Structures are given as structure tokens and as C-alpha cells.
PDB file of C-alpha atoms and ligand atoms in Angstrom:
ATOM      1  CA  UNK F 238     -17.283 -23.333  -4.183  1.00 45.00           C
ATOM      2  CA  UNK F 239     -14.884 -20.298  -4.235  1.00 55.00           C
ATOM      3  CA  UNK F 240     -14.542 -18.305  -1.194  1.00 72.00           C
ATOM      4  CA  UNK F 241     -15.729 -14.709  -0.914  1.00 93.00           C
ATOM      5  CA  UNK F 242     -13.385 -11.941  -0.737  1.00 95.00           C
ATOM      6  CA  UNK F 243     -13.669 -11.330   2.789  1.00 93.00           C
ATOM      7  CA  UNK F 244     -12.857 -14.999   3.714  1.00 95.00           C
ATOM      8  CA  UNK F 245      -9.493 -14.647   1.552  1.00 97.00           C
ATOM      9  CA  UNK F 246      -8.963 -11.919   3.013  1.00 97.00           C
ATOM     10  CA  UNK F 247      -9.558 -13.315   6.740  1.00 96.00           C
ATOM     11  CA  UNK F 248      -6.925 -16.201   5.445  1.00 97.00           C
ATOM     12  CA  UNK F 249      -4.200 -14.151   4.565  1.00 98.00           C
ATOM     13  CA  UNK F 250      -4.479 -12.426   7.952  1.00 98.00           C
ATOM     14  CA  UNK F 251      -4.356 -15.995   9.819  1.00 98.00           C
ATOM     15  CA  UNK F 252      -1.346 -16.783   7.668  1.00 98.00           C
ATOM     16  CA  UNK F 253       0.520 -13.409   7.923  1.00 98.00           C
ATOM     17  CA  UNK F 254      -0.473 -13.670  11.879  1.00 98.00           C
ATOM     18  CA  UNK F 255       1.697 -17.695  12.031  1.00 98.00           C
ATOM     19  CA  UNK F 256       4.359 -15.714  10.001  1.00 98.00           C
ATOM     20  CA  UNK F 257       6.935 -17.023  12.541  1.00 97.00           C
ATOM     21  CA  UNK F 258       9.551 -17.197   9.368  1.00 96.00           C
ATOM     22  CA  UNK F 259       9.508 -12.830   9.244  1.00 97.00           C
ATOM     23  CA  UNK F 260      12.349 -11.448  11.006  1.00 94.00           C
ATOM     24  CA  UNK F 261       9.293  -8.648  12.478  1.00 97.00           C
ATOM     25  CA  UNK F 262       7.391 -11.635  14.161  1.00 97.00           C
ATOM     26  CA  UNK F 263       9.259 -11.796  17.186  1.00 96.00           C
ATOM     27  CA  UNK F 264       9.181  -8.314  17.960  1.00 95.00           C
ATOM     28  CA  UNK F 265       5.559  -7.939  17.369  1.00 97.00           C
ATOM     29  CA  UNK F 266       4.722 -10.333  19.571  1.00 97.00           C
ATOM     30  CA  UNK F 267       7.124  -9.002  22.327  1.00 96.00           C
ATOM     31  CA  UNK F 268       5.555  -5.528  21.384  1.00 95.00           C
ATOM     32  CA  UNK F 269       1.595  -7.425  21.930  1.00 96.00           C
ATOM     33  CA  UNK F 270       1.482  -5.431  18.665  1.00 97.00           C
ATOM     34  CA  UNK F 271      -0.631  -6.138  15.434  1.00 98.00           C
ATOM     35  CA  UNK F 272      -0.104  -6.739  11.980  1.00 98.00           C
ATOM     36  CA  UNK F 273      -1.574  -4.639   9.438  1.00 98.00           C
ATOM     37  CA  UNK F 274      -2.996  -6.398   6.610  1.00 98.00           C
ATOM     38  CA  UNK F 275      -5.057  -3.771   5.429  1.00 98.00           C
ATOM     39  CA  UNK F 276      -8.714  -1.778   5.446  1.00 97.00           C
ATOM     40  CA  UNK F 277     -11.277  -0.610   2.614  1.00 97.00           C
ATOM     41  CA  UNK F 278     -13.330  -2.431   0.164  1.00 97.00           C
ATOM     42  CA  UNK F 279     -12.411  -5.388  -1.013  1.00 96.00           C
ATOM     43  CA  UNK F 280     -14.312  -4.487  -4.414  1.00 97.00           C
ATOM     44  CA  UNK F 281     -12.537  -0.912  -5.105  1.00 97.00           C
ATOM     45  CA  UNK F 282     -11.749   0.296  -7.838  1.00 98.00           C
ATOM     46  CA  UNK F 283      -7.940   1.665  -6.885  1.00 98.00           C
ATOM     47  CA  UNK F 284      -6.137   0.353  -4.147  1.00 98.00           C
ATOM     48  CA  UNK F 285      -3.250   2.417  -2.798  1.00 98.00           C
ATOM     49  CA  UNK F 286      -0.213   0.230  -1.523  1.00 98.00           C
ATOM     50  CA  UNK F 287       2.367   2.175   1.183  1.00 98.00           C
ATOM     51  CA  UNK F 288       5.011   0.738   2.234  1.00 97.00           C
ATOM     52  CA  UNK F 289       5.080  -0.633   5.845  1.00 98.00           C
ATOM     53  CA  UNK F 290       3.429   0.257   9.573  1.00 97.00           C
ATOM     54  CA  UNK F 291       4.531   2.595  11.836  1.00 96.00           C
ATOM     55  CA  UNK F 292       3.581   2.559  15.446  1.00 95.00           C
ATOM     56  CA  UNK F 293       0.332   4.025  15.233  1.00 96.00           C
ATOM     57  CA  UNK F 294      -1.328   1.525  12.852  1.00 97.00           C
ATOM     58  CA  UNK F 295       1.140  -1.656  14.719  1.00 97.00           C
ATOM     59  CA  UNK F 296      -0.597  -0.497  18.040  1.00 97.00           C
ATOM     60  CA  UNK F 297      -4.499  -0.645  16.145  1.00 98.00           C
ATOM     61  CA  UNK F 298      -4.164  -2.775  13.402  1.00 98.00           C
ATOM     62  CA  UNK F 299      -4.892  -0.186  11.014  1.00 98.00           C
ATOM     63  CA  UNK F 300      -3.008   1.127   7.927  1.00 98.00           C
ATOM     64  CA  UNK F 301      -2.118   4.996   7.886  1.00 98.00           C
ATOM     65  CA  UNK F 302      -4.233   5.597  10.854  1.00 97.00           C
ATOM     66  CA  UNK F 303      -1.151   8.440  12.214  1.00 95.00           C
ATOM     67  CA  UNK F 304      -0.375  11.674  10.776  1.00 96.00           C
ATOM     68  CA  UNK F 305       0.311  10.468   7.542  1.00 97.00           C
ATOM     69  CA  UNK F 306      -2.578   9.155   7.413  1.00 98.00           C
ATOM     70  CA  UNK F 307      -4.189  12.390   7.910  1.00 97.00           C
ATOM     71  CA  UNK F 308      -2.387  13.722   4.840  1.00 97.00           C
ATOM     72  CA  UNK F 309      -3.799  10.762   3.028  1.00 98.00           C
ATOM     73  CA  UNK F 310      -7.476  11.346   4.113  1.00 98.00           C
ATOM     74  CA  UNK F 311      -6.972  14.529   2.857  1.00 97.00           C
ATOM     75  CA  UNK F 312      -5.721  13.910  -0.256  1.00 98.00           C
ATOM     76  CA  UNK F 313      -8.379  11.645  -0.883  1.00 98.00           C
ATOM     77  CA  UNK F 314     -11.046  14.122   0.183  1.00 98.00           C
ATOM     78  CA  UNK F 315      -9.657  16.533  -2.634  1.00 97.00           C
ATOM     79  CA  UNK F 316     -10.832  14.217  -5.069  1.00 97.00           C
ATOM     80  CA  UNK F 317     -13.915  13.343  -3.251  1.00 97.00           C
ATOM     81  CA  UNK F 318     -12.427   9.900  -2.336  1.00 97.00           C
ATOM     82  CA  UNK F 319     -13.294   8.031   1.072  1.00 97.00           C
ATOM     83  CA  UNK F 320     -11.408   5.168   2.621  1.00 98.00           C
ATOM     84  CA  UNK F 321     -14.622   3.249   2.367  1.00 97.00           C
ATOM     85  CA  UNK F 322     -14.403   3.862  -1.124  1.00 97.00           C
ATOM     86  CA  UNK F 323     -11.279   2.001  -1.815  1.00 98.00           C
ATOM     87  CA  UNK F 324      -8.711  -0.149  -0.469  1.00 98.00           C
ATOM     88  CA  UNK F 325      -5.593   1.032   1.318  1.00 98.00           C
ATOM     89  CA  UNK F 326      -2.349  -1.722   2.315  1.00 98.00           C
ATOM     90  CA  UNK F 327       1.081  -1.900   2.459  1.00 98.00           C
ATOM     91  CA  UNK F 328       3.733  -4.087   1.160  1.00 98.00           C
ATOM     92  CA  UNK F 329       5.018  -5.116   4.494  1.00 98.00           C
ATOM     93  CA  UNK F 330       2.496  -5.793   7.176  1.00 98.00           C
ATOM     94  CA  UNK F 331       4.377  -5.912   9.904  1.00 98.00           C
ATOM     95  CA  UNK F 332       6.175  -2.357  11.685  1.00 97.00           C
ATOM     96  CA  UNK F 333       9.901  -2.694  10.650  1.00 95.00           C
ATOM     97  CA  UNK F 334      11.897  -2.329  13.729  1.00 88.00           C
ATOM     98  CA  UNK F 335      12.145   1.707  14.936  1.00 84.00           C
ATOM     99  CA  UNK F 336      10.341   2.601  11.432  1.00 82.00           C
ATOM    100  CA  UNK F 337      13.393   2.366   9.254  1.00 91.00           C
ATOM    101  CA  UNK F 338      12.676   2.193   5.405  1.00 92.00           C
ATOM    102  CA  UNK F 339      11.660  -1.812   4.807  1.00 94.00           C
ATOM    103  CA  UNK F 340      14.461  -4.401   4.197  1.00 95.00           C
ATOM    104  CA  UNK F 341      14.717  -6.382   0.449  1.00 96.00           C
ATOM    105  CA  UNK F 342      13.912  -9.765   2.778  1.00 96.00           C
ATOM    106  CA  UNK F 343      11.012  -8.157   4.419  1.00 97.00           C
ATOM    107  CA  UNK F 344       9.668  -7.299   1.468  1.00 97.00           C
ATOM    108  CA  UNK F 345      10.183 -10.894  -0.419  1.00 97.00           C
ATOM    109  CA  UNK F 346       8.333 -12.093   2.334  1.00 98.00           C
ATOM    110  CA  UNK F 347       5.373  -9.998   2.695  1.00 98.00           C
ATOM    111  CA  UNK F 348       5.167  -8.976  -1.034  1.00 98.00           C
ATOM    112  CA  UNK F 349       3.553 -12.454  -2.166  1.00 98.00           C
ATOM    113  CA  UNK F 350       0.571 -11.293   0.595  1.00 98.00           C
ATOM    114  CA  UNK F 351       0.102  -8.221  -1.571  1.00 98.00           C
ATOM    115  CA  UNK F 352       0.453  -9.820  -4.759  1.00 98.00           C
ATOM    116  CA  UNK F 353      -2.908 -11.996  -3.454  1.00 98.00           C
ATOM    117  CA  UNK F 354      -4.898  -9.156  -2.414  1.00 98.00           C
ATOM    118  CA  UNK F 355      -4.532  -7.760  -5.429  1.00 98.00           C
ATOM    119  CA  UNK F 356      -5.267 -10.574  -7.538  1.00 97.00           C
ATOM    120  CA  UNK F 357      -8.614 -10.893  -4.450  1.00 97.00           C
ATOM    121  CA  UNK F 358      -9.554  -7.243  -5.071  1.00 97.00           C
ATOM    122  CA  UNK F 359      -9.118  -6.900  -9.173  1.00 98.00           C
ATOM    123  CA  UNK F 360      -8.568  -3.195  -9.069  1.00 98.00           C
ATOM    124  CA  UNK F 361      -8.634  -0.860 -12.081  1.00 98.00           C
ATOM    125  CA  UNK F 362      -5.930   1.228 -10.719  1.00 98.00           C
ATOM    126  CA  UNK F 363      -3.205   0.794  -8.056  1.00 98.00           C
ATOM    127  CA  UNK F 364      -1.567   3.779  -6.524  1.00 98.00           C
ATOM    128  CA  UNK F 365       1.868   3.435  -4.840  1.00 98.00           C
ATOM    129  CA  UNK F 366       2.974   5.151  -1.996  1.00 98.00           C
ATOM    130  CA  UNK F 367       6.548   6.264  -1.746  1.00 97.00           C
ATOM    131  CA  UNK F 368       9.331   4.738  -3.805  1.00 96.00           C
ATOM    132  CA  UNK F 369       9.519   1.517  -2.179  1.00 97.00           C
ATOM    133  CA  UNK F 370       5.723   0.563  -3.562  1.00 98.00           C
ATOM    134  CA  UNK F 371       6.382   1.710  -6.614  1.00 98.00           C
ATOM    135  CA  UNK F 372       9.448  -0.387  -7.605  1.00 97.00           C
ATOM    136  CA  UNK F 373       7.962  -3.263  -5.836  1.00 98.00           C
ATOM    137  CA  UNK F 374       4.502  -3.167  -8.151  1.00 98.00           C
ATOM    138  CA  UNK F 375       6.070  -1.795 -11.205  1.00 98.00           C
ATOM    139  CA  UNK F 376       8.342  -4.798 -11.102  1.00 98.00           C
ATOM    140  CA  UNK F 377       5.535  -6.942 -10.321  1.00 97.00           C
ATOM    141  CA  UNK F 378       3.887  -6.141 -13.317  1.00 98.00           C
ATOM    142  CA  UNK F 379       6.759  -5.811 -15.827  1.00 97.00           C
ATOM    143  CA  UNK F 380       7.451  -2.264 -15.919  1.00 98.00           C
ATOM    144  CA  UNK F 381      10.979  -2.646 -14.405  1.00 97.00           C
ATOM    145  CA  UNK F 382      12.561  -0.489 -17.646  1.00 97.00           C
ATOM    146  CA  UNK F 383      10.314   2.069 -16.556  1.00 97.00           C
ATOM    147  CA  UNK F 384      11.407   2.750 -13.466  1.00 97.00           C
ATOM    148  CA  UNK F 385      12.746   6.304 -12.936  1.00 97.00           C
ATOM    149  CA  UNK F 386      13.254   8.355  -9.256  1.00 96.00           C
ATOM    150  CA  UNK F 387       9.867   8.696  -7.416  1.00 95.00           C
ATOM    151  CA  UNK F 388      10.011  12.676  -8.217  1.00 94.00           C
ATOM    152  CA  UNK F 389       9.939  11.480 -12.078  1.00 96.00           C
ATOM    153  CA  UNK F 390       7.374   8.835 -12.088  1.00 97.00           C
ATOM    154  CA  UNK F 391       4.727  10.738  -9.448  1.00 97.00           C
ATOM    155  CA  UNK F 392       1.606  11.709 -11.287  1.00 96.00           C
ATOM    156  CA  UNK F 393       1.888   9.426 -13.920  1.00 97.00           C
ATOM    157  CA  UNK F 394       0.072   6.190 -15.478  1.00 97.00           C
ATOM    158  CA  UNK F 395       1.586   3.012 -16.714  1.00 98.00           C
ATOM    159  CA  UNK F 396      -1.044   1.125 -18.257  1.00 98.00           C
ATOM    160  CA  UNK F 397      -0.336  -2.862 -17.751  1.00 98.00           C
ATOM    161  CA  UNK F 398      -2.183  -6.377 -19.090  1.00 96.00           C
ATOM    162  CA  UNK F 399      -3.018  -8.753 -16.114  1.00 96.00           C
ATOM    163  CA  UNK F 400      -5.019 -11.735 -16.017  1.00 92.00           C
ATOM    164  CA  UNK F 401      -8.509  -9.956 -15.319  1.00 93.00           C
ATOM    165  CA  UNK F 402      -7.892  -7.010 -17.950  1.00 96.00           C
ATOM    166  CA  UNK F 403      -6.125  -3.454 -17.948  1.00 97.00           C
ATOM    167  CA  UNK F 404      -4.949  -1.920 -14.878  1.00 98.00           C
ATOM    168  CA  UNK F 405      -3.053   1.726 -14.356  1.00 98.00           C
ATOM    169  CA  UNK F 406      -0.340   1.608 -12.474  1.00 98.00           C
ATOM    170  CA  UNK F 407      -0.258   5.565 -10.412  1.00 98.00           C
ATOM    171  CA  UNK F 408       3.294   5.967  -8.252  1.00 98.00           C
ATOM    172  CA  UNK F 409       2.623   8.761  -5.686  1.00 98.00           C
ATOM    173  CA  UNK F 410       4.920  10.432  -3.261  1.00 97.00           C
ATOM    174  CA  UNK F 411       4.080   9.129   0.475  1.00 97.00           C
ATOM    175  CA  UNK F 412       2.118  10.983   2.695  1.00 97.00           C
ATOM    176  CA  UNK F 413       5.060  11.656   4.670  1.00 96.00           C
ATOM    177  CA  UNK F 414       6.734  13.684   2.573  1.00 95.00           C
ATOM    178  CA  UNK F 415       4.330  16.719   3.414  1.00 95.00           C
ATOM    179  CA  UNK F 416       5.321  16.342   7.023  1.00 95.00           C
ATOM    180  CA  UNK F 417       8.643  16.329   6.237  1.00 91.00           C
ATOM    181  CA  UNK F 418       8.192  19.809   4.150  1.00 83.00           C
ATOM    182  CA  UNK F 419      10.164  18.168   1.722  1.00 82.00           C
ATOM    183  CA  UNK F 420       6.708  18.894  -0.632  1.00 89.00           C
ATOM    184  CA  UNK F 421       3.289  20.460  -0.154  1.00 92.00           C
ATOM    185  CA  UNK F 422       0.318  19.173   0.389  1.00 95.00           C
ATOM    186  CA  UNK F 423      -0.799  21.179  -2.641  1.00 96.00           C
ATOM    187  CA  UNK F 424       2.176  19.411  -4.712  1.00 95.00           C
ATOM    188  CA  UNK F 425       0.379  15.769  -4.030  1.00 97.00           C
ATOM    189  CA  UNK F 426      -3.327  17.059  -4.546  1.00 97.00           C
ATOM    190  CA  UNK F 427      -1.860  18.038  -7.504  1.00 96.00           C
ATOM    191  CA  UNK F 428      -0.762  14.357  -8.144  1.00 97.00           C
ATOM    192  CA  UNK F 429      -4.091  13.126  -6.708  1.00 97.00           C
ATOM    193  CA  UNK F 430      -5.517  14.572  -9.794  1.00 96.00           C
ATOM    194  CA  UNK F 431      -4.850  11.723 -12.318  1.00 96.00           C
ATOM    195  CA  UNK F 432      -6.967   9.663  -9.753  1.00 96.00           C
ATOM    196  CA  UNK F 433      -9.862  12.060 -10.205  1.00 91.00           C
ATOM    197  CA  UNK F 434      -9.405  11.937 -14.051  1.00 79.00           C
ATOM    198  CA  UNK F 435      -9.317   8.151 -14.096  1.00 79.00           C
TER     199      UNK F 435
HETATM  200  N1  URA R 223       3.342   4.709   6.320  1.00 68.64           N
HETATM  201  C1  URA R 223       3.074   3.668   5.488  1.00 68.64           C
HETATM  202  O1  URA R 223       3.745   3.485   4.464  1.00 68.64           O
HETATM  203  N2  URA R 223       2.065   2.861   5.810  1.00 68.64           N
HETATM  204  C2  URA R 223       1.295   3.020   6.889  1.00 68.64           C
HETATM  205  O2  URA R 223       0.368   2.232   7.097  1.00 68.64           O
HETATM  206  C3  URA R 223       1.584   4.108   7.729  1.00 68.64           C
HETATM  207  C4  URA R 223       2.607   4.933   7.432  1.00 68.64           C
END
């Protein structure tokens, strides 16, 4: 009999937890932190993928659950989205060392997690996060000759074949990038559009 979503789910956190072969184990555990597998419905129809947790969401478990998570809530709420309403990860699930930008080895090893939520959570669109999502999923699904700067790709929709039927592929600028003034907020409602036009 195949196991609901929610039990997959519960077995990629036991597995990510006994990760011992991640260069971020040790230091979690030293830090009594958590890993973040990720929070929403496991049935959504777009699930947006950042790229690793910071201190805020290492400390509760909980993906953007700091201030750029803020940004994100409101972003979704400009297109009338909830976090119940979809599903919200990163590739790495464990908080890179002082929040630097995730390694290539961290993400070989956590990015197999994501690939299996996805394939768990069939969504009709995945949103990426910052430019480190969005090589790692346009890669994923063959779309590495489309891959452009994050300030060239943002806003737009690669349309892709996987085993369960057609899925849009959105690349977004992260959160953070508001905070950092280096954009708006209105700049990524802007972006956030194509999600309401889905
Ligand atoms: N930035 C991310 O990419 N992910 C989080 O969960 C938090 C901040």
C-alpha cells in the first residue's frame, strides 16, 4: 500500500535528521538546532524552493520564518496567496555555517531531498528563490541552456515535461533582496504577478 504524503514526508525528515554524512550535521547538533525540511501543503499547486536556513528558521524548524520571510508573506498576500495554500522549502535544509551562500557539496547532498518532495507534492508550478534555486531546478529539469542571470530569468515561465504532466518552472529574486534595497518590494510583486496569472 503506498504511503500518504505526510508519511513521506515524515521519512525524509528522519533521514535528513541521521544525515551524519552533511558537513552542517555537526554543527547543528552542537547548535541543538533544527533542520528545516519544509511547511505548507503537501497537495499545492506551486511550491516555492529558497535556498537554505538562516538562524531564525534553524532555531524553529521553520522555513522563511525571519524577515525575509515577512517579505515573502507579503508577496504572497499580493496575489491573495497563503502559506497554507502552498508549499514553501529550500534546497539545503540545514543553516550553512554563519549564513554564507550554500556550497556545490551541500547542495548535492540535500538536493536529492528536494528532488523527492517534489516528485511527493506533484506541483503545477515551482517558484525559485534566488539564483541558487533556480540553477539547481532548471538543471534538474533540463533547462540548463536556458539559464541566464537571475535579473534576466525573474518573472518568467519555462514550461517542462515530467513524469506526472506539465509543470512551469517561475525563477524569482529572494526575499532578501528587498532588505538589501538592492530591489523593491514593488519590483517582486511585480514578479509575483505571473503566479497570479497562472
Ligand atoms: N532564506 C532562504 O533561502 N530560506 C529560508 O528558509 C530563509 C531565508
Amino acid at each position: 500500500m503506498a504511503i500518504n504524503k505526510t508519511e513521506q514526508m515524515k521519512k525524509i525528515m528522519e533521514e535528513i535528521l541521521n544525515l551524519k554524512k552533511s558537513p552542517l550535521y555537526a554543527e547543528r547538533i552542537k547548535n541543538k538546532a533544527f533542520p528545516v525540511i519544509g511547511e505548507g501543503d503537501c497537495d499545492a499547486e506551486i511550491v516555492f524552493v529558497g535556498e537554505a536556513p538562516g538562524k531564525n528558521e534553524a532555531k524553529t524548524g521553520k522555513p522563511f520564518c525571519g524577515a525575509s520571510g515577512r517579505v515573502l508573506d507579503e508577496l504572497l498576500d499580493s496575489i491573495k496567496l497563503k502559506r497554507e495554500d502552498v508549499y514553501v522549502t529550500n534546497i539545503v535544509k540545514d543553516r550553512p555555517t554563519a549564513n554564507r551562500d550554500p556550497s556545490k557539496d551541500e547542495i548535492k547532498i540535500y538536493g536529492p531531498f528536494l528532488d523527492k518532495q517534489i516528485e511527493i507534492i506533484q506541483p503545477k508550478i515551482i517558484a525559485t528563490l534566488g539564483r541558487y534555486s533556480a540553477e539547481y531546478i532548471m538543471k534538474r529539469f533540463g533547462l540548463e541552456e536556458e539559464i541566464e542571470t537571475i535579473g534576466k530569468m525573474r518573472g518568467k515561465a519555462f514550461e517542462v515535461k515530467t513524469s506526472y504532466g506539465l509543470v512551469k518552472i517561475i525563477p524569482l529574486l529572494h526575499p532578501a533582496v528587498a532588505l538589501y534595497n538592492s530591489f523593491s518590494r514593488d519590483d517582486l510583486k511585480k514578479d509575483f504577478k505571473v503566479l497570479e496569472n497562472r
